[in-house]
PDB file of C-alpha atoms in Angstrom:
ATOM      1  CA  UNK W 220      65.982 141.064  57.013  1.00  0.00           C
ATOM      2  CA  UNK W 221      64.085 138.380  58.847  1.00  0.00           C
ATOM      3  CA  UNK W 222      60.823 137.105  57.492  1.00  0.00           C
ATOM      4  CA  UNK W 223      58.555 134.183  58.284  1.00  0.00           C
ATOM      5  CA  UNK W 224      55.808 133.139  55.904  1.00  0.00           C
ATOM      6  CA  UNK W 225      52.932 130.867  56.795  1.00  0.00           C
ATOM      7  CA  UNK W 226      50.990 130.802  53.580  1.00  0.00           C
ATOM      8  CA  UNK W 227      48.056 128.813  54.966  1.00  0.00           C
ATOM      9  CA  UNK W 228      45.709 131.165  56.791  1.00  0.00           C
ATOM     10  CA  UNK W 229      43.166 128.534  57.827  1.00  0.00           C
ATOM     11  CA  UNK W 230      43.000 124.776  57.501  1.00  0.00           C
ATOM     12  CA  UNK W 231      39.974 122.662  58.266  1.00  0.00           C
ATOM     13  CA  UNK W 232      40.236 118.880  58.658  1.00  0.00           C
ATOM     14  CA  UNK W 233      38.155 116.075  60.026  1.00  0.00           C
ATOM     15  CA  UNK W 234      39.364 114.258  63.104  1.00  0.00           C
ATOM     16  CA  UNK W 235      41.985 111.547  62.450  1.00  0.00           C
ATOM     17  CA  UNK W 236      43.202 113.203  59.266  1.00  0.00           C
ATOM     18  CA  UNK W 237      46.872 114.119  58.977  1.00  0.00           C
ATOM     19  CA  UNK W 238      47.649 117.796  58.437  1.00  0.00           C
ATOM     20  CA  UNK W 239      50.857 119.665  57.552  1.00  0.00           C
ATOM     21  CA  UNK W 240      51.428 123.302  58.411  1.00  0.00           C
ATOM     22  CA  UNK W 241      53.956 125.058  56.210  1.00  0.00           C
ATOM     23  CA  UNK W 242      56.587 127.574  57.292  1.00  0.00           C
ATOM     24  CA  UNK W 243      59.174 129.310  55.114  1.00  0.00           C
ATOM     25  CA  UNK W 244      61.704 131.706  56.560  1.00  0.00           C
ATOM     26  CA  UNK W 245      64.277 134.227  55.375  1.00  0.00           C
ATOM     27  CA  UNK W 246      67.382 135.315  57.208  1.00  0.00           C
ATOM     28  CA  UNK W 247      70.933 136.390  56.422  1.00  0.00           C
ATOM     29  CA  UNK W 248      72.328 135.079  59.698  1.00  0.00           C
ATOM     30  CA  UNK W 249      74.004 131.709  59.915  1.00  0.00           C
ATOM     31  CA  UNK W 250      72.971 131.216  63.537  1.00  0.00           C
ATOM     32  CA  UNK W 251      69.272 131.325  64.251  1.00  0.00           C
ATOM     33  CA  UNK W 252      66.500 129.403  65.971  1.00  0.00           C
ATOM     34  CA  UNK W 253      63.177 128.242  64.664  1.00  0.00           C
ATOM     35  CA  UNK W 254      60.142 127.560  66.814  1.00  0.00           C
ATOM     36  CA  UNK W 255      56.599 126.369  66.606  1.00  0.00           C
ATOM     37  CA  UNK W 256      54.087 127.646  69.147  1.00  0.00           C
ATOM     38  CA  UNK W 257      50.451 126.706  69.650  1.00  0.00           C
ATOM     39  CA  UNK W 258      47.929 129.340  70.736  1.00  0.00           C
ATOM     40  CA  UNK W 259      44.584 127.942  71.901  1.00  0.00           C
ATOM     41  CA  UNK W 260      41.601 130.281  72.364  1.00  0.00           C
ATOM     42  CA  UNK W 261      42.735 131.009  75.925  1.00  0.00           C
ATOM     43  CA  UNK W 262      45.587 133.024  74.442  1.00  0.00           C
ATOM     44  CA  UNK W 263      48.676 131.486  75.983  1.00  0.00           C
ATOM     45  CA  UNK W 264      51.489 130.647  73.578  1.00  0.00           C
ATOM     46  CA  UNK W 265      52.538 127.062  74.176  1.00  0.00           C
ATOM     47  CA  UNK W 266      56.037 126.088  73.101  1.00  0.00           C
ATOM     48  CA  UNK W 267      56.110 122.984  70.890  1.00  0.00           C
ATOM     49  CA  UNK W 268      59.594 122.701  69.404  1.00  0.00           C
ATOM     50  CA  UNK W 269      62.874 124.529  68.852  1.00  0.00           C
ATOM     51  CA  UNK W 270      65.468 123.895  66.180  1.00  0.00           C
ATOM     52  CA  UNK W 271      68.774 125.709  65.798  1.00  0.00           C
ATOM     53  CA  UNK W 272      70.276 126.417  62.424  1.00  0.00           C
ATOM     54  CA  UNK W 273      72.964 123.746  62.834  1.00  0.00           C
ATOM     55  CA  UNK W 274      70.583 120.928  63.617  1.00  0.00           C
ATOM     56  CA  UNK W 275      68.625 119.697  60.622  1.00  0.00           C
ATOM     57  CA  UNK W 276      67.580 116.501  62.302  1.00  0.00           C
ATOM     58  CA  UNK W 277      63.864 115.937  61.994  1.00  0.00           C
ATOM     59  CA  UNK W 278      61.934 115.191  65.122  1.00  0.00           C
ATOM     60  CA  UNK W 279      58.896 113.228  66.120  1.00  0.00           C
ATOM     61  CA  UNK W 280      57.048 113.694  69.376  1.00  0.00           C
ATOM     62  CA  UNK W 281      53.952 111.575  69.662  1.00  0.00           C
ATOM     63  CA  UNK W 282      51.549 112.704  66.942  1.00  0.00           C
ATOM     64  CA  UNK W 283      53.704 115.726  66.101  1.00  0.00           C
ATOM     65  CA  UNK W 284      56.609 115.745  63.672  1.00  0.00           C
ATOM     66  CA  UNK W 285      58.774 118.465  62.199  1.00  0.00           C
ATOM     67  CA  UNK W 286      60.719 118.639  58.959  1.00  0.00           C
ATOM     68  CA  UNK W 287      63.533 121.208  58.859  1.00  0.00           C
ATOM     69  CA  UNK W 288      65.213 121.745  55.485  1.00  0.00           C
ATOM     70  CA  UNK W 289      67.801 124.518  55.246  1.00  0.00           C
ATOM     71  CA  UNK W 290      68.089 124.052  51.490  1.00  0.00           C
ATOM     72  CA  UNK W 291      64.530 125.278  51.040  1.00  0.00           C
ATOM     73  CA  UNK W 292      64.404 127.431  54.213  1.00  0.00           C
ATOM     74  CA  UNK W 293      61.405 125.509  55.426  1.00  0.00           C
ATOM     75  CA  UNK W 294      60.343 124.190  58.806  1.00  0.00           C
ATOM     76  CA  UNK W 295      57.097 122.310  58.361  1.00  0.00           C
ATOM     77  CA  UNK W 296      54.943 120.799  61.093  1.00  0.00           C
ATOM     78  CA  UNK W 297      52.782 117.693  60.699  1.00  0.00           C
ATOM     79  CA  UNK W 298      50.065 116.499  63.035  1.00  0.00           C
ATOM     80  CA  UNK W 299      49.196 112.849  62.518  1.00  0.00           C
ATOM     81  CA  UNK W 300      45.698 111.589  63.339  1.00  0.00           C
ATOM     82  CA  UNK W 301      44.451 115.046  64.312  1.00  0.00           C
ATOM     83  CA  UNK W 302      42.159 115.511  67.277  1.00  0.00           C
ATOM     84  CA  UNK W 303      39.631 118.203  68.181  1.00  0.00           C
ATOM     85  CA  UNK W 304      41.996 119.417  70.923  1.00  0.00           C
ATOM     86  CA  UNK W 305      44.511 120.306  68.218  1.00  0.00           C
ATOM     87  CA  UNK W 306      42.246 123.155  67.113  1.00  0.00           C
ATOM     88  CA  UNK W 307      44.256 126.338  67.666  1.00  0.00           C
ATOM     89  CA  UNK W 308      46.387 128.918  65.922  1.00  0.00           C
ATOM     90  CA  UNK W 309      49.899 127.685  65.215  1.00  0.00           C
ATOM     91  CA  UNK W 310      52.764 130.132  64.853  1.00  0.00           C
ATOM     92  CA  UNK W 311      56.147 129.524  63.318  1.00  0.00           C
ATOM     93  CA  UNK W 312      58.812 131.896  64.636  1.00  0.00           C
ATOM     94  CA  UNK W 313      62.403 132.837  63.852  1.00  0.00           C
ATOM     95  CA  UNK W 314      64.772 134.103  66.531  1.00  0.00           C
ATOM     96  CA  UNK W 315      68.158 135.668  66.182  1.00  0.00           C
ATOM     97  CA  UNK W 316      70.395 136.808  68.957  1.00  0.00           C
ATOM     98  CA  UNK W 317      70.621 140.557  69.157  1.00  0.00           C
ATOM     99  CA  UNK W 318      72.664 142.432  71.716  1.00  0.00           C
ATOM    100  CA  UNK W 319      71.065 141.614  75.026  1.00  0.00           C
ATOM    101  CA  UNK W 320      68.291 139.337  73.898  1.00  0.00           C
ATOM    102  CA  UNK W 321      66.510 137.460  71.197  1.00  0.00           C
ATOM    103  CA  UNK W 322      64.639 139.301  68.485  1.00  0.00           C
ATOM    104  CA  UNK W 323      61.849 137.012  67.438  1.00  0.00           C
ATOM    105  CA  UNK W 324      59.471 137.472  64.572  1.00  0.00           C
ATOM    106  CA  UNK W 325      56.413 135.361  64.120  1.00  0.00           C
ATOM    107  CA  UNK W 326      54.665 134.223  61.000  1.00  0.00           C
ATOM    108  CA  UNK W 327      51.070 135.312  60.518  1.00  0.00           C
ATOM    109  CA  UNK W 328      49.831 132.035  61.983  1.00  0.00           C
ATOM    110  CA  UNK W 329      47.739 129.172  60.662  1.00  0.00           C
ATOM    111  CA  UNK W 330      44.344 128.617  62.238  1.00  0.00           C
ATOM    112  CA  UNK W 331      43.596 124.901  62.403  1.00  0.00           C
ATOM    113  CA  UNK W 332      40.038 123.635  62.815  1.00  0.00           C
ATOM    114  CA  UNK W 333      39.641 119.958  63.590  1.00  0.00           C
ATOM    115  CA  UNK W 334      36.054 118.785  63.296  1.00  0.00           C
ATOM    116  CA  UNK W 335      34.707 115.741  65.109  1.00  0.00           C
TER     117      UNK W 335
ATOM    118  CA  UNK U 242      58.921 124.332  85.854  1.00  0.00           C
ATOM    119  CA  UNK U 243      58.421 126.536  82.780  1.00  0.00           C
ATOM    120  CA  UNK U 244      55.838 128.882  84.214  1.00  0.00           C
ATOM    121  CA  UNK U 245      55.531 132.575  83.548  1.00  0.00           C
ATOM    122  CA  UNK U 246      52.697 134.296  85.391  1.00  0.00           C
ATOM    123  CA  UNK U 247      50.970 137.523  84.442  1.00  0.00           C
ATOM    124  CA  UNK U 248      48.535 139.717  86.318  1.00  0.00           C
ATOM    125  CA  UNK U 249      45.889 140.863  85.835  1.00  0.00           C
ATOM    126  CA  UNK U 250      44.274 138.519  83.311  1.00  0.00           C
ATOM    127  CA  UNK U 251      41.932 141.234  82.103  1.00  0.00           C
ATOM    128  CA  UNK U 252      42.142 145.004  82.385  1.00  0.00           C
ATOM    129  CA  UNK U 253      39.770 147.753  81.304  1.00  0.00           C
ATOM    130  CA  UNK U 254      41.039 151.309  81.520  1.00  0.00           C
ATOM    131  CA  UNK U 255      40.132 154.772  80.356  1.00  0.00           C
ATOM    132  CA  UNK U 256      42.433 156.931  78.302  1.00  0.00           C
ATOM    133  CA  UNK U 257      43.364 159.063  81.318  1.00  0.00           C
ATOM    134  CA  UNK U 258      44.103 156.164  83.661  1.00  0.00           C
ATOM    135  CA  UNK U 259      47.464 154.855  84.832  1.00  0.00           C
ATOM    136  CA  UNK U 260      47.772 151.126  85.249  1.00  0.00           C
ATOM    137  CA  UNK U 261      50.498 148.491  85.366  1.00  0.00           C
ATOM    138  CA  UNK U 262      50.881 144.967  84.049  1.00  0.00           C
ATOM    139  CA  UNK U 263      52.986 142.519  85.997  1.00  0.00           C
ATOM    140  CA  UNK U 264      54.983 139.489  84.896  1.00  0.00           C
ATOM    141  CA  UNK U 265      56.910 137.022  87.054  1.00  0.00           C
ATOM    142  CA  UNK U 266      59.117 133.997  86.398  1.00  0.00           C
ATOM    143  CA  UNK U 267      61.181 131.770  88.675  1.00  0.00           C
ATOM    144  CA  UNK U 268      63.149 129.839  86.080  1.00  0.00           C
ATOM    145  CA  UNK U 269      66.331 131.816  86.624  1.00  0.00           C
ATOM    146  CA  UNK U 270      66.006 133.414  83.204  1.00  0.00           C
ATOM    147  CA  UNK U 271      67.878 136.687  82.787  1.00  0.00           C
ATOM    148  CA  UNK U 272      66.061 137.918  79.664  1.00  0.00           C
ATOM    149  CA  UNK U 273      62.450 139.041  79.778  1.00  0.00           C
ATOM    150  CA  UNK U 274      60.225 140.301  76.976  1.00  0.00           C
ATOM    151  CA  UNK U 275      57.002 142.196  76.353  1.00  0.00           C
ATOM    152  CA  UNK U 276      54.953 141.460  73.242  1.00  0.00           C
ATOM    153  CA  UNK U 277      51.742 143.013  71.961  1.00  0.00           C
ATOM    154  CA  UNK U 278      49.248 140.910  70.038  1.00  0.00           C
ATOM    155  CA  UNK U 279      46.261 142.399  68.242  1.00  0.00           C
ATOM    156  CA  UNK U 280      43.328 140.193  67.371  1.00  0.00           C
ATOM    157  CA  UNK U 281      44.043 137.707  64.566  1.00  0.00           C
ATOM    158  CA  UNK U 282      47.648 138.927  64.302  1.00  0.00           C
ATOM    159  CA  UNK U 283      50.956 137.466  65.461  1.00  0.00           C
ATOM    160  CA  UNK U 284      52.735 138.757  68.563  1.00  0.00           C
ATOM    161  CA  UNK U 285      54.995 141.756  68.008  1.00  0.00           C
ATOM    162  CA  UNK U 286      58.044 142.418  70.126  1.00  0.00           C
ATOM    163  CA  UNK U 287      57.953 145.606  72.226  1.00  0.00           C
ATOM    164  CA  UNK U 288      60.801 145.433  74.747  1.00  0.00           C
ATOM    165  CA  UNK U 289      63.613 143.146  75.844  1.00  0.00           C
ATOM    166  CA  UNK U 290      65.372 143.266  79.203  1.00  0.00           C
ATOM    167  CA  UNK U 291      68.661 141.478  79.666  1.00  0.00           C
ATOM    168  CA  UNK U 292      70.199 141.261  83.140  1.00  0.00           C
ATOM    169  CA  UNK U 293      67.588 143.775  84.313  1.00  0.00           C
ATOM    170  CA  UNK U 294      68.661 146.360  81.748  1.00  0.00           C
ATOM    171  CA  UNK U 295      66.618 147.467  78.773  1.00  0.00           C
ATOM    172  CA  UNK U 296      68.410 146.101  75.728  1.00  0.00           C
ATOM    173  CA  UNK U 297      65.822 146.347  72.955  1.00  0.00           C
ATOM    174  CA  UNK U 298      63.029 148.901  72.480  1.00  0.00           C
ATOM    175  CA  UNK U 299      61.178 148.411  69.224  1.00  0.00           C
ATOM    176  CA  UNK U 300      60.262 152.101  68.897  1.00  0.00           C
ATOM    177  CA  UNK U 301      57.370 151.748  71.303  1.00  0.00           C
ATOM    178  CA  UNK U 302      55.467 154.980  72.195  1.00  0.00           C
ATOM    179  CA  UNK U 303      56.406 156.491  75.542  1.00  0.00           C
ATOM    180  CA  UNK U 304      52.925 155.892  76.947  1.00  0.00           C
ATOM    181  CA  UNK U 305      54.267 152.350  77.512  1.00  0.00           C
ATOM    182  CA  UNK U 306      56.989 152.330  80.156  1.00  0.00           C
ATOM    183  CA  UNK U 307      58.706 149.054  81.043  1.00  0.00           C
ATOM    184  CA  UNK U 308      60.469 148.338  84.302  1.00  0.00           C
ATOM    185  CA  UNK U 309      62.500 145.381  85.520  1.00  0.00           C
ATOM    186  CA  UNK U 310      62.925 145.761  89.297  1.00  0.00           C
ATOM    187  CA  UNK U 311      64.711 142.414  89.704  1.00  0.00           C
ATOM    188  CA  UNK U 312      65.594 139.304  87.755  1.00  0.00           C
ATOM    189  CA  UNK U 313      62.196 137.685  88.346  1.00  0.00           C
ATOM    190  CA  UNK U 314      59.847 140.592  87.759  1.00  0.00           C
ATOM    191  CA  UNK U 315      58.884 142.643  84.744  1.00  0.00           C
ATOM    192  CA  UNK U 316      56.332 145.444  84.757  1.00  0.00           C
ATOM    193  CA  UNK U 317      54.707 147.447  82.005  1.00  0.00           C
ATOM    194  CA  UNK U 318      53.381 150.819  83.121  1.00  0.00           C
ATOM    195  CA  UNK U 319      50.557 152.241  81.035  1.00  0.00           C
ATOM    196  CA  UNK U 320      49.560 155.893  80.862  1.00  0.00           C
ATOM    197  CA  UNK U 321      47.347 157.893  78.510  1.00  0.00           C
ATOM    198  CA  UNK U 322      46.689 154.926  76.254  1.00  0.00           C
ATOM    199  CA  UNK U 323      44.587 155.056  73.120  1.00  0.00           C
ATOM    200  CA  UNK U 324      41.768 152.695  72.116  1.00  0.00           C
ATOM    201  CA  UNK U 325      44.049 151.210  69.442  1.00  0.00           C
ATOM    202  CA  UNK U 326      46.323 149.989  72.238  1.00  0.00           C
ATOM    203  CA  UNK U 327      43.678 147.431  73.151  1.00  0.00           C
ATOM    204  CA  UNK U 328      45.351 144.045  72.695  1.00  0.00           C
ATOM    205  CA  UNK U 329      46.698 140.948  74.399  1.00  0.00           C
ATOM    206  CA  UNK U 330      49.993 141.747  76.138  1.00  0.00           C
ATOM    207  CA  UNK U 331      52.278 138.775  76.474  1.00  0.00           C
ATOM    208  CA  UNK U 332      55.325 138.446  78.666  1.00  0.00           C
ATOM    209  CA  UNK U 333      58.078 135.917  77.980  1.00  0.00           C
ATOM    210  CA  UNK U 334      61.401 134.923  79.467  1.00  0.00           C
ATOM    211  CA  UNK U 335      64.469 133.049  78.276  1.00  0.00           C
ATOM    212  CA  UNK U 336      68.016 132.284  79.171  1.00  0.00           C
ATOM    213  CA  UNK U 337      70.567 134.752  77.905  1.00  0.00           C
ATOM    214  CA  UNK U 338      73.879 133.054  77.282  1.00  0.00           C
ATOM    215  CA  UNK U 339      74.252 129.330  76.836  1.00  0.00           C
ATOM    216  CA  UNK U 340      71.551 126.857  77.676  1.00  0.00           C
ATOM    217  CA  UNK U 341      68.189 126.474  76.093  1.00  0.00           C
ATOM    218  CA  UNK U 342      67.281 129.531  74.053  1.00  0.00           C
ATOM    219  CA  UNK U 343      63.544 129.128  74.170  1.00  0.00           C
ATOM    220  CA  UNK U 344      61.157 131.899  75.146  1.00  0.00           C
ATOM    221  CA  UNK U 345      58.441 130.745  77.498  1.00  0.00           C
ATOM    222  CA  UNK U 346      55.295 132.808  77.469  1.00  0.00           C
ATOM    223  CA  UNK U 347      52.808 133.774  80.111  1.00  0.00           C
ATOM    224  CA  UNK U 348      49.039 133.593  79.608  1.00  0.00           C
ATOM    225  CA  UNK U 349      48.828 137.277  78.760  1.00  0.00           C
ATOM    226  CA  UNK U 350      46.793 140.266  79.922  1.00  0.00           C
ATOM    227  CA  UNK U 351      43.834 141.257  77.770  1.00  0.00           C
ATOM    228  CA  UNK U 352      43.693 145.021  77.785  1.00  0.00           C
ATOM    229  CA  UNK U 353      40.723 147.105  76.692  1.00  0.00           C
ATOM    230  CA  UNK U 354      41.136 150.875  76.463  1.00  0.00           C
ATOM    231  CA  UNK U 355      37.912 152.859  76.408  1.00  0.00           C
TER     232      UNK U 355
END
């Protein structure tokens, strides 16, 4: 069965600190997709990154970077030099193709507070 | 353009009312999704439509009735809801076969059932 664990419920940092959000997943499928979404107080889920199970290449996008390790079933997200605007809930999600569409389960989310 | 729109933004309804939520996308996606998100919880999948046909129903009560009238539109008809159905309802869309398999979400409808 699918499972996504985000063990950190809340993280509080001071602006300009680096912060890493952890994500551990479980699946029996060999083909799957991992995502990170950001949810600001407005409620909209903003797509940040997608990784498929065959692509373990790490990625950097500006202040954001992601570390995907199949050996430990982890897909961690690092924000470098955090800013107040990074304050939000961050969800890690696992998607697998089911007949007719993707079944996606989300982790419980990590609420990030960045203080000025 | 990765925009999914949802109307209304907010909705208050009584337990005897009938209302509908609307979702629209113009990205050419042929899969559309409804999620329910309670406060301080992650989104939970309710329904998936693929090529305008219902393909996944996650055992959702019949007081929620989805409809996909065409490839760009997705509705969620609400009838005889309970106060515990109050939540943020999120719509998403994605490609089906091939291409980028990312779900793009709308801003959601905040529903309050009195």
